[in-house]
Coordinates of C-alpha atoms and ligand atoms in Angstrom, one line a residue:
X706 CA -10.0 12.3 -38.0
X707 CA -11.3 13.5 -35.5
X708 CA -8.6 15.2 -32.3
X709 CA -8.3 12.3 -29.7
X710 CA -8.6 13.6 -26.4
X711 CA -6.7 12.6 -23.7
X712 CA -8.2 11.5 -20.2
X713 CA -5.8 10.3 -17.8
X714 CA -7.3 8.0 -15.4
X715 CA -4.9 7.0 -12.1
X716 CA -3.4 3.1 -11.7
X717 CA -2.8 4.1 -8.5
X718 CA -3.2 1.3 -5.0
X719 CA -5.1 4.2 -4.1
X720 CA -7.3 5.3 -7.1
X721 CA -8.1 1.4 -8.0
X722 CA -9.6 1.0 -4.0
X723 CA -12.0 3.7 -4.9
X724 CA -13.4 2.8 -8.1
X725 CA -10.8 3.8 -10.4
X726 CA -10.7 1.0 -12.5
X727 CA -14.9 0.9 -13.2
X728 CA -13.9 4.4 -14.3
X729 CA -11.5 4.2 -16.7
X730 CA -14.2 1.5 -18.6
X731 CA -16.9 3.6 -17.9
X732 CA -15.3 6.4 -19.8
X733 CA -14.5 3.4 -22.3
X734 CA -18.3 3.0 -23.4
X735 CA -19.8 6.4 -23.0
X736 CA -17.3 7.3 -25.4
X737 CA -17.6 4.8 -27.9
X738 CA -21.1 5.7 -27.0
X739 CA -20.8 9.2 -28.5
X740 CA -18.7 8.8 -31.1
X741 CA -15.7 10.8 -29.2
X742 CA -12.3 10.2 -29.7
X743 CA -10.0 9.7 -27.0
X744 CA -7.4 7.8 -25.0
X745 CA -7.2 6.7 -21.9
X746 CA -3.7 7.3 -20.2
X747 CA -3.6 5.3 -16.8
X748 CA -1.4 7.5 -15.0
X749 CA 0.3 7.4 -11.3
X750 CA -1.7 9.5 -8.8
X751 CA -1.3 13.5 -7.8
X752 CA -1.3 12.3 -4.4
X753 CA -4.1 14.4 -3.8
X754 CA -6.2 11.2 -2.6
X755 CA -9.2 12.2 -0.8
X756 CA -10.0 13.2 -4.5
X757 CA -9.0 10.5 -6.0
X758 CA -9.8 8.8 -8.4
X759 CA -9.5 12.5 -9.8
X760 CA -9.2 12.7 -13.7
X761 CA -7.6 14.7 -15.6
X762 CA -9.0 15.5 -19.4
X763 CA -6.4 17.1 -21.6
X764 CA -7.6 20.2 -22.8
X765 CA -6.8 23.4 -25.5
X766 CA -6.0 24.6 -21.9
X767 CA -4.0 22.8 -20.3
X768 CA -5.4 19.3 -18.2
X769 CA -8.0 20.0 -16.3
X770 CA -8.6 17.8 -13.5
X771 CA -12.3 16.4 -12.1
X772 CA -12.7 13.9 -8.5
X773 CA -13.6 12.7 -6.8
X774 CA -14.6 10.6 -10.2
X775 CA -17.3 7.5 -9.7
X776 CA -18.6 5.5 -12.7
X777 CA -22.1 7.5 -12.1
X778 CA -20.8 10.4 -12.6
X779 CA -19.2 10.3 -15.8
X780 CA -22.8 10.2 -18.0
X781 CA -23.0 13.5 -17.1
X782 CA -19.5 14.8 -17.3
X783 CA -20.3 13.7 -21.6
X784 CA -23.5 15.9 -20.8
X785 CA -21.1 18.8 -19.9
X786 CA -18.7 18.8 -22.2
X787 CA -15.2 17.5 -20.0
X788 CA -13.4 16.5 -22.6
X789 CA -13.5 20.3 -23.5
X790 CA -13.3 21.4 -19.4
X791 CA -16.4 21.7 -19.3
X792 CA -18.2 23.3 -15.9
X793 CA -19.8 20.8 -13.6
X794 CA -19.5 20.2 -9.5
X795 CA -16.6 17.9 -9.8
X796 CA -14.4 20.4 -11.7
X797 CA -10.9 20.9 -9.8
X798 CA -9.9 23.2 -12.3
X799 CA -5.9 23.3 -13.5
X800 CA -4.1 20.0 -11.0
X801 CA -1.5 21.9 -10.9
X802 CA -3.4 25.1 -9.3
X803 CA -4.7 23.4 -6.4
X804 CA -3.4 25.3 -3.6
X805 CA -2.7 21.4 -1.6
X806 CA -0.2 21.2 -5.0
X807 CA 0.6 23.9 -5.6
X808 CA 2.1 24.6 -2.5
X809 CA 4.4 22.2 -3.0
X810 CA 7.8 21.3 -3.6
X811 CA 7.9 18.8 -6.1
X812 CA 11.7 17.2 -7.0
X813 CA 11.1 13.8 -6.3
X814 CA 7.6 13.7 -6.7
X815 CA 8.0 16.3 -10.1
X816 CA 6.7 13.9 -12.7
X817 CA 4.4 11.7 -10.5
X818 CA 0.6 11.0 -11.5
X819 CA 1.8 13.3 -14.5
X820 CA 3.2 11.1 -17.1
X821 CA 2.4 7.6 -18.9
X822 CA 4.8 5.3 -16.0
X823 CA 5.4 3.1 -19.4
X824 CA 6.6 5.7 -21.7
X825 CA 10.4 6.8 -21.5
X826 CA 9.9 9.2 -23.6
X827 CA 6.9 11.7 -21.8
X828 CA 10.1 10.5 -18.8
X829 CA 12.6 12.1 -20.7
X830 CA 10.0 14.9 -22.1
X831 CA 9.5 15.9 -18.5
X832 CA 13.0 16.0 -17.8
X833 CA 13.4 12.0 -16.2
X834 CA 17.2 10.8 -17.2
X835 CA 19.0 14.3 -17.1
X836 CA 20.9 13.0 -13.9
X837 CA 22.5 9.4 -15.6
X838 CA 23.5 11.6 -18.3
X839 CA 25.2 14.2 -16.3
X840 CA 26.0 10.7 -14.0
X841 CA 27.6 9.2 -17.4
X842 CA 29.8 12.7 -17.3
X843 CA 31.1 11.4 -14.1
X844 CA 33.6 9.3 -12.7
X845 CA 32.5 7.6 -9.3
X846 CA 34.1 10.0 -6.8
X847 CA 32.2 12.4 -8.7
X848 CA 29.2 11.4 -8.3
X849 CA 29.5 10.3 -5.0
X850 CA 30.7 14.5 -4.6
X851 CA 27.1 15.9 -6.0
X852 CA 25.6 13.2 -3.1
X853 CA 27.6 14.4 -0.4
X854 CA 26.8 18.3 -1.5
X855 CA 23.0 17.1 -1.5
X856 CA 23.4 16.5 2.2
X857 CA 20.5 13.9 2.0
X858 CA 20.1 11.4 4.4
X859 CA 17.7 7.9 4.8
X860 CA 14.5 8.4 4.0
X861 CA 13.4 4.6 5.3
X862 CA 14.1 6.1 8.5
X863 CA 17.7 6.3 10.8
X864 CA 18.2 9.7 8.7
X865 CA 22.1 8.4 7.9
X866 CA 23.8 11.1 5.6
X867 CA 23.4 8.8 2.4
X868 CA 26.7 9.1 0.6
X869 CA 29.1 7.8 3.5
X870 CA 27.8 4.2 2.1
X871 CA 27.6 5.2 -1.1
X872 CA 31.3 6.0 -0.2
X873 CA 32.0 2.9 1.9
X874 CA 30.6 0.7 -1.4
X875 CA 33.2 2.7 -3.9
X876 CA 35.7 2.1 -2.1
X877 CA 35.1 -2.0 -1.0
X878 CA 37.5 -3.9 -2.6
X879 CA 35.9 -7.6 -4.3
X880 CA 34.6 -8.5 -7.1
X881 CA 31.3 -8.4 -7.0
X882 CA 28.6 -5.3 -5.1
X883 CA 25.3 -4.8 -5.0
X884 CA 22.9 -1.8 -4.6
X885 CA 19.4 -2.8 -3.0
X886 CA 16.3 -0.9 -3.2
X887 CA 14.1 -1.5 0.1
X888 CA 10.4 -1.0 -1.1
X889 CA 9.6 -3.0 2.3
X890 CA 7.3 0.0 3.3
X891 CA 6.1 -1.0 6.4
X892 CA 5.4 2.0 8.6
X893 CA 2.0 2.6 9.4
X894 CA 0.8 6.0 7.7
X895 CA 3.1 5.6 4.8
X896 CA 2.6 5.0 1.0
X897 CA 5.4 7.7 -0.7
X898 CA 7.1 4.1 -2.1
X899 CA 3.9 2.7 -3.6
X900 CA 3.3 6.1 -5.2
X901 CA 6.6 6.7 -6.5
X902 CA 6.9 3.1 -8.0
X903 CA 3.5 3.0 -9.5
X904 CA 3.0 6.6 -10.5
X905 CA 7.2 6.8 -12.1
X906 CA 8.6 4.0 -11.8
X907 CA 11.5 5.2 -13.4
X908 CA 12.7 7.2 -11.2
X909 CA 13.6 4.8 -8.7
X910 CA 15.3 3.1 -11.9
X911 CA 17.6 6.3 -13.0
X912 CA 18.9 6.6 -9.4
X913 CA 19.8 3.0 -8.3
X914 CA 21.0 2.2 -11.6
X915 CA 23.2 5.8 -10.5
X916 CA 23.8 4.5 -7.7
X917 CA 26.0 1.2 -9.4
X918 CA 27.3 3.8 -11.6
X919 CA 29.2 5.1 -8.4
X920 CA 29.8 2.0 -6.3
X921 CA 30.9 -0.5 -8.9
X922 CA 27.8 -2.2 -8.0
X923 CA 26.8 -4.2 -11.3
X924 CA 22.9 -5.8 -9.9
X925 CA 20.5 -4.1 -7.8
X926 CA 17.8 -5.8 -6.3
X927 CA 14.2 -4.2 -4.9
X928 CA 13.2 -5.8 -2.1
X929 CA 9.4 -5.3 -2.4
X930 CA 6.5 -5.8 0.2
X931 CA 3.8 -8.4 -1.1
X932 CA 1.3 -5.8 0.1
X933 CA 2.1 -4.5 -3.2
X934 CA 0.9 -6.2 -6.5
X935 CA 0.5 -3.1 -8.6
X936 CA 3.8 -2.0 -7.5
X937 CA 5.0 -5.2 -8.6
X938 CA 3.3 -5.4 -11.7
X939 CA 4.8 -1.7 -12.2
X940 CA 8.5 -1.8 -11.9
X941 CA 8.0 -5.4 -13.4
X942 CA 7.1 -3.6 -17.1
X943 CA 9.2 0.1 -16.3
X944 CA 12.3 -3.2 -16.2
X945 CA 11.5 -4.3 -19.8
X946 CA 11.2 -0.7 -21.0
X947 CA 14.5 0.2 -19.8
X948 CA 16.3 -3.1 -20.5
X949 CA 14.8 -2.4 -24.5
X950 CA 15.9 0.9 -24.6
X951 CA 20.4 0.1 -23.1
X952 CA 19.7 2.1 -19.7
X953 CA 19.7 -1.0 -18.5
X954 CA 21.9 -4.7 -19.2
X955 CA 24.8 -5.5 -20.5
X956 CA 25.9 -1.5 -21.1
X957 CA 24.3 1.2 -19.5
X958 CA 23.5 4.1 -21.9
X959 CA 25.9 2.3 -24.2
X960 CA 28.9 3.5 -21.7
X961 CA 30.6 -0.6 -21.2
X962 CA 29.3 -0.6 -17.6
X963 CA 26.7 -2.7 -16.7
X964 CA 24.2 -2.5 -14.5
X965 CA 20.4 -4.5 -14.2
X966 CA 17.7 -4.3 -11.5
X967 CA 15.7 -7.6 -10.7
X968 CA 12.6 -7.7 -7.8
X969 CA 12.3 -9.3 -5.1
X970 CA 8.8 -9.8 -3.1
X971 CA 9.1 -9.6 0.5
X972 CA 6.7 -12.0 2.4
X973 CA 4.9 -9.3 4.4
X974 CA 6.9 -9.3 8.4
X975 CA 7.5 -5.7 9.3
X976 CA 11.2 -6.6 11.0
X977 CA 12.0 -7.5 7.2
X978 CA 12.4 -3.9 6.5
X979 CA 15.5 -3.7 8.8
X980 CA 18.4 -4.0 6.6
X981 CA 20.4 -6.8 7.7
X982 CA 16.9 -8.3 8.1
X983 CA 16.1 -7.6 4.8
X984 CA 19.1 -8.6 3.2
X985 CA 18.3 -12.3 5.3
X986 CA 15.8 -12.7 3.2
X987 CA 16.5 -11.6 0.0
X988 CA 18.9 -14.6 0.7
X989 CA 15.8 -16.7 0.5
X990 CA 16.4 -17.0 4.6
X991 CA 14.5 -16.7 7.4
X992 CA 14.3 -12.6 7.9
X993 CA 16.0 -12.2 11.3
X994 CA 18.4 -9.9 12.7
X995 CA 22.0 -10.4 11.8
X996 CA 24.5 -8.7 14.4
X997 CA 26.3 -5.5 13.2
X998 CA 29.2 -4.9 12.1
X999 CA 30.1 -6.1 10.1
X1000 CA 28.9 -3.5 8.1
X1001 CA 26.4 -3.6 5.1
X1002 CA 28.8 -1.9 2.4
X1003 CA 31.5 -3.9 3.5
X1004 CA 30.1 -7.5 3.8
X1005 CA 25.8 -7.6 2.6
X1006 CA 23.8 -9.4 0.4
X1007 CA 25.8 -12.6 -0.4
X1008 CA 28.5 -11.0 2.1
X1009 CA 29.5 -9.3 -0.8
X1010 CA 30.1 -5.2 0.0
X1011 CA 26.0 -3.7 -0.5
X1012 CA 24.4 -0.3 -1.0
X1013 CA 20.8 -0.8 0.6
X1014 CA 19.3 2.6 0.9
X1015 CA 15.2 3.5 0.5
X1016 CA 13.2 4.1 -2.3
X1017 CA 13.0 8.1 -1.7
X1018 CA 16.9 8.1 -1.2
X1019 CA 17.1 6.3 -4.4
X1020 CA 14.8 8.7 -6.3
X1021 CA 16.0 11.8 -4.7
X1022 CA 19.3 10.9 -6.8
X1023 CA 19.0 11.9 -10.1
X1024 CA 17.0 15.7 -9.6
X1025 CA 20.3 16.0 -7.0
X1026 CA 22.4 14.9 -10.5
X1027 CA 20.9 16.2 -13.3
X1028 CA 20.4 19.9 -9.8
X1029 CA 23.2 19.5 -8.8
X1030 CA 23.8 18.7 -5.0
X1031 CA 24.4 22.1 -4.1
X1032 CA 20.9 23.0 -5.6
X1033 CA 18.7 20.1 -3.3
X1034 CA 20.5 21.2 -0.9
X1035 CA 19.4 24.8 -0.9
X1036 CA 16.0 23.3 0.2
X1037 CA 15.5 22.5 4.1
X1038 CA 16.8 23.2 7.2
X1039 CA 19.9 22.7 9.9
X1040 CA 21.1 19.1 8.9
X1041 CA 18.2 17.6 7.3
X1042 CA 18.8 19.4 3.8
X1043 CA 16.1 18.9 0.6
X1044 CA 12.3 17.6 0.5
X1045 CA 10.9 16.0 2.9
X1046 CA 7.5 13.3 0.7
X1047 CA 5.5 13.4 4.0
X1048 CA 2.8 11.3 4.2
X1049 CA -0.4 12.9 5.6
X1050 CA -3.4 10.0 6.5
X1051 CA -4.7 8.6 9.8
X1052 CA -8.3 11.1 10.6
X1053 CA -7.8 14.1 8.6
X1054 CA -9.8 15.6 6.1
X1055 CA -7.4 15.8 3.0
X1056 CA -4.6 12.8 2.9
X1057 CA -2.0 12.5 1.1
X1058 CA 1.4 13.1 -0.9
X1059 CA 2.6 15.9 0.8
X1060 CA 6.6 17.3 -0.3
X1061 CA 7.8 20.2 1.0
X1062 CA 11.0 21.3 1.8
X1063 CA 12.6 20.4 6.0
X1064 CA 11.6 22.6 8.0
X1065 CA 7.5 22.8 7.8
X1066 CA 5.8 22.6 11.5
X1067 CA 3.9 20.0 12.1
X1068 CA 0.8 22.3 12.7
X1069 CA 1.0 23.5 9.1
X1070 CA 0.7 19.7 7.4
X1071 CA -1.9 19.0 9.6
X1072 CA -4.0 22.0 9.6
X1073 CA -3.4 23.8 6.4
X1074 CA -2.9 20.7 4.4
X1075 CA -4.9 18.6 6.0
X1076 CA -7.7 20.0 7.1
X1077 CA -8.4 19.0 10.2
X1078 CA -9.5 15.5 10.8
X1079 CA -12.3 13.9 8.9
X1080 CA -14.8 12.7 11.5
X1081 CA -14.9 16.5 12.2
X1082 CA -13.9 16.5 16.2
X1083 CA -10.8 18.2 17.9
X1084 CA -6.9 16.7 16.7
X1085 CA -5.9 15.6 19.7
X1086 CA -2.2 13.5 18.8
X1087 CA -0.1 13.5 16.2
X1088 CA 1.4 9.4 15.9
X1089 CA 4.8 10.3 13.3
X1090 CA 8.2 8.0 12.1
X1091 CA 5.8 4.7 12.0
X1092 CA 5.0 2.8 14.4
X1093 CA 7.9 3.6 16.4
X1094 CA 7.9 6.5 16.0
X1095 CA 5.9 9.4 18.8
X1096 CA 2.3 10.6 20.4
X1097 CA 2.6 14.5 19.8
X1098 CA -0.1 16.4 21.4
X1099 CA -0.8 19.7 20.8
X1100 CA 2.0 21.7 22.5
X1101 CA 3.9 19.8 20.4
X1102 CA 2.8 19.9 16.5
X1103 CA 4.8 23.5 16.1
X1104 CA 7.6 21.8 16.1
X1105 CA 9.3 21.9 12.7
X1106 CA 9.5 18.8 10.7
X1107 CA 13.9 18.1 11.0
X1108 CA 15.1 15.1 12.1
X1109 CA 17.3 16.8 15.0
X1110 CA 14.5 19.0 16.2
X1111 CA 11.7 16.0 16.5
X1112 CA 14.6 13.6 18.1
X1113 CA 14.9 16.9 20.4
X1114 CA 11.2 16.5 21.6
X1115 CA 11.9 12.9 21.7
X1116 CA 10.2 11.9 18.3
X1117 CA 12.0 10.7 15.1
X1118 CA 10.2 11.8 11.4
X1119 CA 11.1 8.3 10.6
X1120 CA 10.1 7.5 6.7
X1121 CA 8.0 11.4 7.4
X1122 CA 4.5 9.4 8.2
X1123 CA 2.0 11.5 10.0
X1124 CA -1.1 9.9 11.0
X1125 CA -4.1 11.7 12.7
X1126 CA -6.4 10.9 15.6
X1127 CA -9.3 13.1 17.2
X1128 CA -9.9 13.0 20.5
X1129 CA -11.6 9.9 20.9
X1130 CA -8.1 8.0 20.6
X1131 CA -7.2 6.5 24.0
X1132 CA -3.3 6.5 24.6
X1133 CA -2.9 3.6 27.2
X1134 CA -4.6 1.9 24.5
X1135 CA -2.1 2.9 21.4
X1136 CA 0.5 2.2 24.3
X1137 CA 0.1 -1.7 24.8
X1138 CA 0.0 -1.2 20.6
X1139 CA 3.0 0.4 19.9
X1140 CA 3.9 -3.3 23.1
X1141 CA 1.9 -5.5 21.5
X1142 CA 2.7 -4.3 17.4
X1143 CA 6.3 -4.9 19.0
X1144 CA 6.0 -8.9 20.0
X1145 CA 4.1 -9.6 16.8
X1146 CA 7.3 -8.6 14.2
X1147 CA 9.9 -9.3 16.6
X1148 CA 12.1 -11.5 14.6
X1149 CA 12.4 -12.8 18.1
X1150 CA 16.5 -12.8 17.9
X1151 CA 17.4 -10.7 21.2
X1152 CA 15.7 -11.2 25.2
X1153 CA 15.4 -7.4 25.4
X1154 CA 12.4 -7.2 23.1
X1155 CA 11.7 -11.0 22.3
X1156 CA 10.1 -11.3 25.8
X1157 CA 9.6 -7.2 27.1
X1158 CA 7.5 -6.4 23.9
X1159 CA 5.2 -9.4 25.6
X1160 CA 5.6 -8.5 29.1
X1161 CA 4.8 -5.1 28.2
X1162 CA 2.0 -6.1 26.8
X1163 CA 1.2 -7.8 29.7
X1164 CA 1.8 -5.0 32.0
X1165 CA 0.3 -2.5 30.1
X1166 CA -3.0 -5.0 30.3
X1167 CA -2.6 -4.3 34.2
X1168 CA -2.6 -0.8 33.8
X1169 CA -5.6 -0.2 31.6
X1170 CA -8.0 -2.1 33.9
X1171 CA -6.8 -0.7 37.0
X1172 CA -4.2 -3.6 38.8
X1173 CA -1.6 -1.5 40.7
X1174 CA -2.0 1.2 37.7
X1175 CA 1.0 3.4 39.6
X1176 CA 3.3 0.3 40.1
X1177 CA 2.5 -1.0 37.0
X1178 CA 3.2 2.2 35.1
X1179 CA 6.3 1.9 37.0
X1180 CA 7.4 -1.3 35.4
X1181 CA 6.8 0.2 31.9
X1182 CA 9.4 2.9 32.7
X1183 CA 11.9 0.2 33.7
X1184 CA 10.9 -2.0 31.0
X1185 CA 11.2 0.7 28.8
X1186 CA 14.6 1.3 30.1
X1187 CA 15.4 -2.1 29.3
X1188 CA 14.5 -1.8 25.6
X1189 CA 16.4 0.8 25.0
X1190 CA 19.5 0.3 26.0
X1191 CA 19.3 -3.6 25.4
X1192 CA 17.9 -4.5 22.0
X1193 CA 19.6 -5.6 19.5
X1194 CA 18.3 -3.4 16.1
X1195 CA 15.9 -0.1 16.8
X1196 CA 12.4 -2.6 16.2
X1197 CA 13.0 -3.3 20.6
X1198 CA 15.3 -0.1 20.8
X1199 CA 12.9 2.2 19.8
X1200 CA 8.9 0.4 21.0
X1201 CA 9.9 2.8 24.3
X1202 CA 9.5 5.8 22.1
X1203 CA 5.4 5.2 22.0
X1204 CA 5.2 4.1 24.6
X1205 CA 6.6 6.8 27.3
X1206 CA 5.9 9.6 24.7
X1207 CA 1.9 8.1 25.5
X1208 CA 2.5 8.4 29.5
X1209 CA 4.7 11.5 29.5
X1210 CA 2.8 13.6 26.5
X1211 CA -0.8 12.2 27.1
X1212 CA -0.7 11.5 30.9
X1213 CA -4.3 11.8 32.2
X1214 CA -4.9 8.9 29.5
X1215 CA -2.8 6.5 32.6
X1216 CA -4.3 8.4 35.5
X1217 CA -8.0 8.5 35.1
X1218 CA -8.0 4.3 35.8
X1219 CA -6.7 3.9 39.8
X1220 CA -9.1 1.6 41.0
X1221 CA -6.5 0.3 44.2
X1222 CA -9.5 -2.1 45.9
X1223 CA -9.9 -3.7 41.8
X1224 CA -6.4 -3.9 41.9
X1225 CA -5.4 -4.8 45.5
X1226 CA -8.1 -8.1 44.9
X1227 CA -6.2 -8.9 41.5
X1228 CA -3.2 -9.2 42.6
Ligands
FMN2138 C1 11.9 -2.9 12.3 C2 12.8 -1.8 11.4 C3 12.0 -1.5 9.8 C4 12.0 -1.0 9.0 N1 11.2 -0.7 8.4 C5 11.8 -0.3 6.2 C6 11.0 -0.1 5.5 O1 9.9 -0.8 5.4 N2 12.2 0.6 4.3 C7 13.0 1.3 4.9 O2 13.5 2.0 3.6 N3 14.2 1.2 5.9 C8 13.5 0.5 6.9 N4 14.3 0.4 7.7 C9 15.6 2.0 8.1 C10 16.5 0.5 7.1 O3 17.2 -0.4 7.7 C11 17.9 1.2 7.1 O4 17.9 2.1 7.9 C12 17.0 1.4 5.5 O5 17.0 0.5 4.6 C13 18.4 2.4 4.7 O6 18.7 3.1 3.8 P1 17.9 4.8 4.2 O7 19.7 4.8 4.8 O8 18.1 5.7 2.2 O9 17.3 5.3 5.1 C14 13.7 -0.6 8.5 C15 14.1 -0.4 10.2 C16 14.0 -0.6 11.4 C17 14.5 -1.6 12.5
SF4_2139 S1 15.2 -5.9 18.6 FE1 13.7 -7.2 18.8 S2 13.0 -7.5 15.9 FE2 15.8 -6.4 16.8 S3 17.3 -8.2 16.7 FE3 16.5 -7.2 18.6 S4 14.1 -9.3 18.4 FE4 14.8 -9.2 17.4

């Protein structure tokens, strides 16, 4: 029998959106017609999103990538002998040598886009399970010590030291404890959680299982946003394999310690990403924020001690355990240690997933990785950290990606999403949008957020249409102060960040509309 050539066609949602299923089907058809023996593996994405679908062929010299491939390219690829890595205008060479990828430091994403997401053997062959194997040789405080040594801070947005939560849940006395993974990923321009869940779900499962061993929790939930059907399917498929292979269940890897995981779908509300609101939703109630204390680590899901972490936080754990917390802490700067999976999106030429040690500047990410804007116009602004993050102008682009450096510039890193804008952006409209977003997504529990966001939209409308702009801008500033100081959670508390950054960093967008005569008549 002829040798079977493996062809990798991503099933990641971004690749699917660009026609990956059609490409896979066409490859099957042409291979059959030409009598070529092939096996198609549906892998995840490597995160070079402008090249999706990026198809890889396993050759004698390693994998050779082609992209972006359309179904209409497949005949010509076969004609160019692509099964042997032949020359073609879409040939990219060895994927790991593409500079965009070669410059990265992939720890959490080491396997994503490389392995078959549902093959535990493939996962092991690329270093998977070594973290869990190590964790099983340690006691619970020993595992937490490694997390502490790593300096890992929550990747969901707040950057809270992971080990403190882990230790609090570990020490809490209760008949039942839970591990909850926050996979609500609602921030604008973010997709790292999704990519990992679709392309390397065992890493999340392994990380959560280690968390179960460390805290004494026996049950884990993944709270997944309903807009991620592909991830839902991938997680459930991987969970079946993990149970069948004894990773999950009554005795994790024959350790005698039970742990299992279930996936629950959210209903599409941004506020359900806030951890207490998430817990309400997970309990089957409306997603309304709970007042703290008590903190979820002591009284969380169904009133029991609960560890809530983001997908990226859990997914960092297997590497930390297998290489040691200190090795992880060797990456990064200051108190931002390890790597950050940066998601570059918006009006940018080369968007995608960039995993790097903390400390790279925003400019390097936008210019060197991003290659400038997709529109070809000058970059004018970047919003970092989701809808509650600041708009930075060029003069702040040299800020390193580091929690403290961003805070010092009145910004935040959040979940590592960067959305790029060209010079056609109107920052006054973006400030209005921040209020509008908050008004739509507020859970309604506290007045500064519920009422303030709506008043913010109305007041920004007056500013934009030139109705007493100075006076109304003053009102916006007052409103921001009240929302910052008086909101119960970060939804209302941080909405002023994009608003004030737009006003302070781009004042020209707020001054040009001054039309005092219109203002007086309209008031
Ligand atoms: C409005 C709002 C939305 C949030 N959305 C998310 C989210 O989508 N994913 C996430 O992991 N954390 C989100 N968070 C942060 C969580 O409340 C919480 O800090 C996080 O899940 C803790 O995990 P970590 O310590 O691993 O970051 C959100 C917070 C707020 C206030
Ligand atoms: S700040 Fe907004 S989202 Fe948060 S509790 Fe108050 S009303 Fe709810």
